[in-house]
Amino acid sequence: MISQILQGILNSIVSVIAVSWWIVLPLAMAFIFWHFWIIYIKYKYIKSLTWVLLEVKIPAIIEKTPKAMEQVFAAVYGIFSFGFTFRQKYLEGRLFEDWISFELVGFAGGVHFYVRTPDSFRNLVESAVYAQYPDAEIHQADDYLNLFPKTLPNKVYDLFGTDYHLIREDAYPIKTYEEFEEAQEEKRLDPIAAITEAMSKLKNDEAIFIQIFVSPTGTEWKKEAEVLRDKLIGRKKPAPKGLLGSIGEFFKNLTVAALEPPEWEMPKDEKKENYMMLLTPGEREVLEAL
């Protein structure tokens, strides 16, 4: 009995395929082609980029606060495209914003600062750094990765790597250097001193590479931040009446318009509770930063 049912189902599937294959097969092939086309143009675009590695040498004594480096990142935002055309997306492969890598590299000989950037943004990066650090020296450097074998790990070198990802929504700020700032220079702290100190004490056969990829995101994240802000303070938006509700309200007012003026329903003021008073000091600081 079960075998007959399965045989009937299989015959039905074969019959449907036999009738509709000339529609289903081209659609399936078009989907597969589009998928591989996107992969191809993305790979082709990335391979077309010409990269340059710039070493930035900054004087040992710096009187500026980390705020200066934030201005460098703000200037790098100038690589934002403000949107791509259809040709740029689906013919040239520009499906994502370009990026720049800020790299902190430690060898036994000391700590080095690098910026890996597409050659088209080289002037932008140099101008941004010189604007905040006029005494800095910038020159094109050989890729430090060429000092190591192509295959890692091997019998000589061991290798460990990790990626850092945000555990909270993008709306939460990651800017914490302001906690290290002080008006008096003797009380000022360096937020990366612990990292650079560890890097400066590496042995001859040790190295540490830290790469921070920077890419502009536009302004879409601000909408998410507003939603998160409203959620944290307990602000609720009135639910929309919908199309049917608006139509019903219109005809209701239309039927009594000859006797009394129409009345349109306004959002009801819910009992508001001062959620700000219920926040802990830590939550209040997070909300203000957000």
C-alpha positions as MATLAB code, in Angstrom:
seq = 'MISQILQGILNSIVSVIAVSWWIVLPLAMAFIFWHFWIIYIKYKYIKSLTWVLLEVKIPAIIEKTPKAMEQVFAAVYGIFSFGFTFRQKYLEGRLFEDWISFELVGFAGGVHFYVRTPDSFRNLVESAVYAQYPDAEIHQADDYLNLFPKTLPNKVYDLFGTDYHLIREDAYPIKTYEEFEEAQEEKRLDPIAAITEAMSKLKNDEAIFIQIFVSPTGTEWKKEAEVLRDKLIGRKKPAPKGLLGSIGEFFKNLTVAALEPPEWEMPKDEKKENYMMLLTPGEREVLEAL';
ca = [
       0.000    0.000    0.000;
       2.763    2.452    0.975;
       4.818    1.530   -2.072;
       1.858    2.299   -4.314;
       1.407    5.718   -2.694;
       5.097    6.530   -3.115;
       4.990    5.312   -6.698;
       1.991    7.582   -7.356;
       3.759   10.575   -5.829;
       6.878    9.868   -7.900;
       4.818    9.565  -11.071;
       3.122   12.884  -10.309;
       6.504   14.606   -9.800;
       7.827   13.150  -13.055;
       4.688   14.282  -14.872;
       5.011   17.837  -13.514;
       8.698   17.979  -14.483;
       7.958   16.593  -17.937;
       5.412   19.358  -18.532;
       7.223   22.305  -16.912;
      10.937   21.544  -17.405;
      11.245   24.151  -20.137;
      10.264   26.804  -17.551;
      11.945   25.450  -14.404;
      15.281   24.530  -15.995;
      16.030   27.984  -17.510;
      15.073   29.664  -14.222;
      17.337   27.327  -12.258;
      20.190   27.839  -14.711;
      19.693   31.617  -14.589;
      19.838   31.562  -10.759;
      23.039   29.488  -10.798;
      24.595   31.735  -13.458;
      23.745   34.891  -11.482;
      25.242   33.443   -8.306;
      28.530   32.590   -9.984;
      28.542   35.901  -11.887;
      28.375   37.855   -8.621;
      31.258   35.818   -7.213;
      33.281   36.376  -10.393;
      32.852   40.155  -10.598;
      33.559   40.583   -6.865;
      36.773   38.587   -7.199;
      37.711   40.469  -10.368;
      37.188   43.844   -8.666;
      39.286   42.884   -5.642;
      42.088   41.638   -7.922;
      41.973   44.927   -9.843;
      42.849   46.984   -6.761;
      46.446   48.174   -6.535;
      47.550   48.241   -2.909;
      50.325   50.240   -1.301;
      51.779   49.792    2.174;
      52.736   53.022    3.949;
      54.860   53.079    7.081;
      54.074   55.950    9.438;
      56.861   57.048   11.761;
      55.685   59.366   14.517;
      58.041   61.191   16.931;
      58.541   59.487   20.279;
      57.163   62.478   22.173;
      53.609   63.359   21.135;
      51.738   66.086   22.942;
      48.441   65.453   21.169;
      45.669   63.339   22.641;
      44.109   60.328   20.888;
      41.496   62.788   19.606;
      43.918   63.548   16.765;
      43.759   59.956   15.540;
      39.982   60.123   15.541;
      40.252   63.020   13.129;
      42.408   60.837   10.886;
      39.655   58.219   10.819;
      37.085   60.948   10.140;
      39.112   62.093    7.138;
      39.339   58.510    5.853;
      35.548   58.550    5.665;
      36.142   60.456    2.452;
      36.448   57.115    0.624;
      32.667   56.663    0.989;
      31.053   56.238   -2.432;
      27.537   57.517   -1.511;
      26.034   54.640   -3.460;
      26.880   52.674   -6.585;
      25.229   52.682   -9.990;
      23.833   49.523  -11.594;
      26.891   49.293  -13.831;
      29.280   49.641  -10.894;
      27.456   46.952   -8.946;
      26.656   44.247  -11.447;
      29.231   44.828  -14.183;
      32.262   46.146  -12.296;
      31.687   44.203   -9.060;
      31.574   47.147   -6.630;
      29.071   45.525   -4.303;
      30.757   46.840   -1.165;
      32.627   49.884    0.031;
      36.401   49.999   -0.247;
      38.460   49.618    2.900;
      41.763   50.677    4.434;
      43.794   48.626    6.895;
      45.560   50.272    9.842;
      48.217   47.858   11.084;
      50.238   47.662   14.266;
      53.220   45.343   13.818;
      55.662   44.228   16.483;
      59.069   42.652   15.856;
      62.062   42.151   18.108;
      63.419   45.414   16.767;
      60.452   47.498   17.836;
      56.904   48.502   16.941;
      55.851   49.749   13.516;
      52.704   51.518   12.304;
      51.489   50.784    8.786;
      48.552   51.803    6.618;
      47.605   49.434    3.808;
      45.459   51.321    1.307;
      44.420   51.225   -2.340;
      46.819   53.411   -4.307;
      43.955   55.717   -5.313;
      43.527   56.730   -1.638;
      47.200   57.253   -0.866;
      47.050   61.048   -1.028;
      43.964   61.067    1.199;
      45.662   58.963    3.864;
      48.894   60.959    3.812;
      47.027   64.267    4.020;
      44.922   63.033    6.930;
      47.998   61.922    8.904;
      50.075   65.030    8.159;
      47.163   67.288    9.132;
      47.208   65.889   12.686;
      50.868   64.890   12.972;
      52.937   67.418   10.959;
      56.225   65.930   12.209;
      55.356   62.397   11.082;
      57.312   60.616    8.356;
      55.464   58.540    5.774;
      57.103   56.390    3.146;
      56.194   53.385    1.064;
      57.422   50.153    2.619;
      57.896   46.567    1.539;
      55.264   44.183    2.801;
      56.492   42.741    6.086;
      54.646   39.502    5.332;
      57.243   38.785    2.654;
      59.715   38.081    5.467;
      57.872   34.861    6.213;
      57.364   31.685    4.174;
      54.278   31.385    1.999;
      53.063   28.422    4.028;
      52.348   28.951    7.713;
      52.524   27.238   10.114;
      55.505   25.061    9.197;
      58.430   23.318   10.903;
      60.022   26.652   11.785;
      57.085   28.945   12.573;
      53.940   28.339   14.542;
      50.921   30.553   13.925;
      47.925   31.759   15.887;
      45.278   34.177   14.660;
      41.884   35.446   15.720;
      39.196   37.870   14.597;
      37.447   40.341   16.883;
      33.752   40.928   16.301;
      31.270   43.205   18.027;
      29.015   41.344   20.451;
      26.423   44.132   20.543;
      24.482   46.032   17.913;
      26.349   48.505   15.718;
      24.581   51.374   17.461;
      26.654   50.916   20.613;
      29.777   53.113   20.497;
      33.218   51.526   20.562;
      35.044   54.806   21.223;
      36.550   54.443   24.684;
      39.755   56.454   24.409;
      38.015   59.470   25.962;
      38.188   57.651   29.294;
      41.983   58.002   29.107;
      42.008   61.711   28.349;
      43.059   64.218   30.991;
      43.432   67.984   30.855;
      46.830   67.766   32.526;
      49.521   66.141   30.413;
      51.222   64.368   33.338;
      47.958   62.542   34.105;
      47.263   61.545   30.503;
      47.237   57.810   29.754;
      48.058   56.013   26.518;
      45.259   53.527   25.654;
      47.575   51.321   23.552;
      50.613   51.494   25.852;
      50.041   47.966   27.154;
      50.011   46.549   23.608;
      53.063   48.431   22.382;
      54.993   47.558   25.551;
      54.336   43.844   24.996;
      55.331   44.161   21.329;
      58.602   45.888   22.182;
      59.731   42.880   24.230;
      59.320   40.210   21.557;
      62.126   37.741   20.887;
      63.959   37.455   17.575;
      61.717   34.624   16.368;
      58.440   36.263   17.439;
      56.096   38.750   15.787;
      52.639   40.208   16.404;
      50.394   41.698   13.711;
      47.216   43.641   14.515;
      45.111   44.786   11.550;
      42.105   47.073   11.856;
      39.969   47.279    8.731;
      38.177   50.598    8.269;
      35.299   50.985    5.827;
      32.602   53.694    5.711;
      29.056   52.549    6.432;
      26.912   55.533    5.456;
      24.088   56.697    7.709;
      21.781   53.662    7.847;
      23.125   52.686   11.255;
      21.651   55.868   12.754;
      18.107   54.543   12.249;
      19.042   51.396   14.156;
      20.532   53.574   16.885;
      17.288   55.529   17.214;
      15.286   52.294   17.560;
      17.695   51.014   20.203;
      17.576   54.343   22.049;
      13.778   54.272   22.183;
      13.900   50.691   23.428;
      16.304   51.527   26.242;
      14.242   54.449   27.541;
      10.913   52.661   27.071;
       9.592   54.982   24.394;
       6.810   53.335   22.399;
       5.608   54.480   19.025;
       1.844   54.442   18.361;
       0.758   51.473   16.315;
      -0.445   52.429   12.817;
      -4.177   52.097   12.169;
      -3.648   50.400    8.851;
      -5.539   50.801    5.589;
      -8.778   49.208    6.774;
      -8.818   51.307    9.943;
      -8.330   54.541    8.003;
     -11.080   53.621    5.506;
     -13.503   52.732    8.310;
     -12.798   55.993   10.115;
     -13.315   57.952    6.894;
     -16.758   56.427    6.153;
     -17.790   56.822    9.790;
     -17.110   60.555    9.640;
     -18.725   60.760    6.202;
     -22.065   59.386    7.493;
     -22.327   61.900   10.340;
     -20.754   64.864    8.549;
     -24.152   66.519    8.027;
     -24.919   66.471   11.766;
     -21.580   66.996   13.478;
     -18.003   67.816   12.547;
     -15.774   64.821   11.841;
     -13.526   63.538   14.573;
     -10.250   61.878   13.734;
      -8.736   59.509   16.222;
      -5.504   60.814   17.675;
      -2.825   58.660   19.252;
      -3.653   58.059   22.874;
      -1.167   59.254   25.414;
      -0.140   56.214   27.359;
       0.826   56.474   30.971;
       4.399   57.574   30.741;
       6.910   56.294   33.235;
      10.189   58.063   33.705;
      12.463   55.224   32.609;
      15.476   57.512   32.836;
      15.104   57.526   36.611;
      15.236   53.701   36.656;
      18.504   53.444   34.756;
      21.672   52.568   36.623;
      24.620   54.990   36.318;
      26.310   52.585   33.891;
      23.189   52.295   31.734;
      22.788   56.066   31.735;
      26.367   56.519   30.488;
      25.800   53.979   27.727;
      22.625   55.739   26.650;
      24.292   59.146   26.603;
      27.197   57.769   24.550;
      24.770   56.124   22.151;
];
